Amino acid sequence: MAKRWAWVGIGVLLVGVWAACSDKTTADKPAATAKTTSTPKPTATASKAWYDDYDPAHFATDVRRSAQQAGVNPQLLMAILYAESYKPHDPKFERQWAEVDSNPAFGIANMHKAAFDETKRGRDFAKRRWEELPDNPALAIEAAAWHLHDLAKRLPAKRADLYTKDELLALGYNAGGGNMRIFARGRKAGTQAQSYLDKIHKYWPQSAEALKS
């Protein structure tokens, strides 16, 4: 959602601190002492966690399903995931990020707590918590889809021709429903909102391809 480059410096600092701590932990561990001459049995190589090689296209099935259930354009939902991939989505990193962000966003769709809590009311995931989003991409996608659904219901019946419906929903996802309604009446988006919309346009063809997987 909002807040992009203001936190890039903080993100780099957190990554540096995290890496330094990991190196120290590894260095402090004593070397294992061999107690036998027998050759150990080979073990299976563990697969990477989903966030180690994150690509929204990996979640195309979840995007198609949630978009259909919520009645929104799956290409828009996928484009939002690409636009929101500007920061690492390692759950540990996100929680460290939240410690220095006064209004953090969680999960691969970068939802704020207020938006998630409002969206989940009366839905199948009503008992789920915002704090679960970093660990649960499917839940994050489901919540984002229904948030777009709710934003669509807030669009005025009569709209100016400046933006399409999907463009307005993308602007609403980034700048809030109130601003979305203002843009719908013909006001041009500001620099930050327009920058987000430019990202949606950038990822639009890529999103269409991702949904084919």
CSV table of N, CA and C in Angstrom, one decimal, residues 84-146:
chain,number,residue,atom,x,y,z
A,84,GLU,N,3.2,-4.8,-4.8
A,84,GLU,CA,3.5,-4.9,-3.4
A,84,GLU,C,4.7,-5.7,-3.1
A,85,SER,N,5.5,-6.2,-4.1
A,85,SER,CA,6.6,-7.0,-3.9
A,85,SER,C,7.9,-6.2,-3.7
A,86,TYR,N,7.8,-4.9,-3.4
A,86,TYR,CA,9.0,-4.1,-3.3
A,86,TYR,C,9.8,-4.4,-2.1
A,87,LYS,N,9.3,-5.1,-1.1
A,87,LYS,CA,10.1,-5.4,0.1
A,87,LYS,C,10.1,-6.9,0.3
A,88,PRO,N,11.1,-7.5,1.0
A,88,PRO,CA,11.1,-8.9,1.2
A,88,PRO,C,9.9,-9.3,2.0
A,89,HIS,N,9.4,-10.5,1.8
A,89,HIS,CA,8.2,-11.0,2.5
A,89,HIS,C,8.5,-12.2,3.4
A,90,ASP,N,9.8,-12.3,3.8
A,90,ASP,CA,10.2,-13.2,4.8
A,90,ASP,C,9.4,-12.8,6.1
A,91,PRO,N,8.6,-13.8,6.7
A,91,PRO,CA,7.9,-13.4,7.9
A,91,PRO,C,8.7,-12.8,9.0
A,92,LYS,N,9.9,-13.3,9.2
A,92,LYS,CA,10.7,-12.7,10.3
A,92,LYS,C,11.1,-11.3,9.9
A,93,PHE,N,11.4,-11.0,8.7
A,93,PHE,CA,11.8,-9.7,8.3
A,93,PHE,C,10.6,-8.7,8.4
A,94,GLU,N,9.4,-9.2,8.0
A,94,GLU,CA,8.2,-8.3,8.2
A,94,GLU,C,8.0,-7.9,9.6
A,95,ARG,N,8.2,-8.9,10.5
A,95,ARG,CA,7.9,-8.6,11.9
A,95,ARG,C,9.0,-7.6,12.5
A,96,GLN,N,10.2,-7.7,12.0
A,96,GLN,CA,11.3,-6.8,12.4
A,96,GLN,C,10.9,-5.4,11.8
A,97,TRP,N,10.5,-5.4,10.6
A,97,TRP,CA,10.1,-4.1,10.0
A,97,TRP,C,9.0,-3.4,10.8
A,98,ALA,N,8.0,-4.2,11.3
A,98,ALA,CA,6.9,-3.7,12.0
A,98,ALA,C,7.3,-3.0,13.3
A,99,GLU,N,8.5,-3.4,13.8
A,99,GLU,CA,9.0,-2.9,15.1
A,99,GLU,C,9.4,-1.4,14.9
A,100,VAL,N,9.7,-1.0,13.7
A,100,VAL,CA,10.2,0.4,13.5
A,100,VAL,C,9.2,1.2,12.6
A,101,ASP,N,8.1,0.5,12.2
A,101,ASP,CA,7.1,1.2,11.4
A,101,ASP,C,5.8,1.4,12.3
A,102,SER,N,5.4,2.7,12.3
A,102,SER,CA,4.2,3.0,13.2
A,102,SER,C,2.9,2.5,12.6
A,103,ASN,N,2.9,2.2,11.4
A,103,ASN,CA,1.7,1.7,10.7
A,103,ASN,C,2.0,0.6,9.7
A,104,PRO,N,2.5,-0.5,10.2
A,104,PRO,CA,3.0,-1.6,9.3
A,104,PRO,C,2.0,-2.3,8.5
A,105,ALA,N,2.4,-2.9,7.4
A,105,ALA,CA,1.5,-3.7,6.5
A,105,ALA,C,2.1,-5.1,6.5
A,106,PHE,N,1.2,-6.1,6.6
A,106,PHE,CA,1.7,-7.5,6.6
A,106,PHE,C,1.2,-8.3,5.4
A,107,GLY,N,2.0,-9.3,5.1
A,107,GLY,CA,1.6,-10.2,4.1
A,107,GLY,C,2.0,-9.8,2.7
A,108,ILE,N,1.9,-10.7,1.7
A,108,ILE,CA,2.3,-10.4,0.4
A,108,ILE,C,1.5,-9.4,-0.3
A,109,ALA,N,0.3,-9.1,0.2
A,109,ALA,CA,-0.5,-8.0,-0.3
A,109,ALA,C,-0.3,-6.7,0.5
A,110,ASN,N,0.5,-6.7,1.5
A,110,ASN,CA,0.8,-5.5,2.3
A,110,ASN,C,-0.4,-4.8,2.8
A,111,MET,N,-1.2,-5.6,3.6
A,111,MET,CA,-2.4,-5.0,4.2
A,111,MET,C,-2.2,-4.4,5.5
A,112,HIS,N,-2.8,-3.3,5.8
A,112,HIS,CA,-2.7,-2.7,7.1
A,112,HIS,C,-3.8,-3.4,8.0
A,113,LYS,N,-3.6,-3.3,9.3
A,113,LYS,CA,-4.4,-4.0,10.3
A,113,LYS,C,-5.9,-3.5,10.2
A,114,ALA,N,-6.0,-2.2,10.1
A,114,ALA,CA,-7.4,-1.7,10.0
A,114,ALA,C,-8.2,-2.2,8.8
A,115,ALA,N,-7.5,-2.2,7.6
A,115,ALA,CA,-8.1,-2.7,6.4
A,115,ALA,C,-8.5,-4.2,6.5
A,116,PHE,N,-7.6,-5.0,7.1
A,116,PHE,CA,-7.8,-6.4,7.3
A,116,PHE,C,-9.0,-6.6,8.2
A,117,ASP,N,-9.0,-6.0,9.3
A,117,ASP,CA,-10.1,-6.2,10.3
A,117,ASP,C,-11.4,-5.8,9.8
A,118,GLU,N,-11.5,-4.7,9.0
A,118,GLU,CA,-12.7,-4.3,8.4
A,118,GLU,C,-13.2,-5.3,7.3
A,119,THR,N,-12.2,-5.8,6.5
A,119,THR,CA,-12.6,-6.7,5.4
A,119,THR,C,-13.1,-8.0,5.9
A,120,LYS,N,-12.5,-8.5,7.0
A,120,LYS,CA,-12.8,-9.9,7.4
A,120,LYS,C,-14.2,-10.1,8.0
A,121,ARG,N,-14.9,-9.0,8.4
A,121,ARG,CA,-16.2,-9.1,9.0
A,121,ARG,C,-17.2,-9.8,8.2
A,122,GLY,N,-17.8,-10.8,8.8
A,122,GLY,CA,-18.8,-11.6,8.0
A,122,GLY,C,-18.3,-12.5,7.0
A,123,ARG,N,-17.0,-12.7,6.9
A,123,ARG,CA,-16.4,-13.5,5.9
A,123,ARG,C,-15.9,-14.8,6.5
A,124,ASP,N,-15.6,-15.8,5.6
A,124,ASP,CA,-15.1,-17.1,6.1
A,124,ASP,C,-13.9,-17.0,7.0
A,125,PHE,N,-13.1,-16.0,6.8
A,125,PHE,CA,-11.8,-15.8,7.5
A,125,PHE,C,-12.0,-14.8,8.7
A,126,ALA,N,-13.2,-14.6,9.1
A,126,ALA,CA,-13.5,-13.6,10.2
A,126,ALA,C,-12.8,-13.9,11.5
A,127,LYS,N,-12.4,-15.1,11.8
A,127,LYS,CA,-11.7,-15.4,13.0
A,127,LYS,C,-10.2,-15.4,12.9
A,128,ARG,N,-9.7,-15.1,11.7
A,128,ARG,CA,-8.3,-15.1,11.5
A,128,ARG,C,-7.8,-13.7,11.9
A,129,ARG,N,-6.5,-13.7,12.2
A,129,ARG,CA,-5.9,-12.5,12.8
A,129,ARG,C,-4.9,-11.9,11.7
A,130,TRP,N,-4.8,-10.6,11.8
A,130,TRP,CA,-3.9,-9.8,10.9
A,130,TRP,C,-2.5,-10.3,11.1
A,131,GLU,N,-2.1,-10.7,12.3
A,131,GLU,CA,-0.7,-11.1,12.6
A,131,GLU,C,-0.4,-12.4,11.8
A,132,GLU,N,-1.4,-13.1,11.3
A,132,GLU,CA,-1.1,-14.4,10.6
A,132,GLU,C,-0.7,-14.1,9.1
A,133,LEU,N,-0.9,-12.9,8.6
A,133,LEU,CA,-0.6,-12.7,7.2
A,133,LEU,C,0.8,-13.0,6.7
A,134,PRO,N,1.8,-12.6,7.5
A,134,PRO,CA,3.2,-12.9,7.0
A,134,PRO,C,3.5,-14.3,6.7
A,135,ASP,N,2.8,-15.2,7.5
A,135,ASP,CA,3.0,-16.7,7.3
A,135,ASP,C,2.1,-17.4,6.4
A,136,ASN,N,1.1,-16.6,5.9
A,136,ASN,CA,0.0,-17.3,5.2
A,136,ASN,C,-0.4,-16.5,3.9
A,137,PRO,N,0.3,-16.8,2.8
A,137,PRO,CA,0.1,-16.0,1.5
A,137,PRO,C,-1.4,-16.2,1.0
A,138,ALA,N,-1.9,-17.4,1.2
A,138,ALA,CA,-3.3,-17.7,0.7
A,138,ALA,C,-4.3,-16.8,1.4
A,139,LEU,N,-4.1,-16.6,2.7
A,139,LEU,CA,-5.0,-15.7,3.5
A,139,LEU,C,-4.8,-14.3,3.1
A,140,ALA,N,-3.6,-13.9,2.8
A,140,ALA,CA,-3.3,-12.5,2.4
A,140,ALA,C,-4.0,-12.2,1.1
A,141,ILE,N,-3.9,-13.2,0.2
A,141,ILE,CA,-4.6,-13.0,-1.1
A,141,ILE,C,-6.1,-13.0,-1.0
A,142,GLU,N,-6.6,-13.8,-0.2
A,142,GLU,CA,-8.1,-13.9,0.0
A,142,GLU,C,-8.6,-12.5,0.6
A,143,ALA,N,-7.8,-12.0,1.6
A,143,ALA,CA,-8.2,-10.7,2.2
A,143,ALA,C,-8.1,-9.6,1.2
A,144,ALA,N,-7.1,-9.6,0.4
A,144,ALA,CA,-6.9,-8.5,-0.6
A,144,ALA,C,-8.0,-8.6,-1.6
A,145,ALA,N,-8.4,-9.8,-2.0
A,145,ALA,CA,-9.5,-9.9,-3.0
A,145,ALA,C,-10.8,-9.3,-2.5
A,146,TRP,N,-11.1,-9.6,-1.2
A,146,TRP,CA,-12.4,-9.1,-0.7
A,146,TRP,C,-12.3,-7.6,-0.3
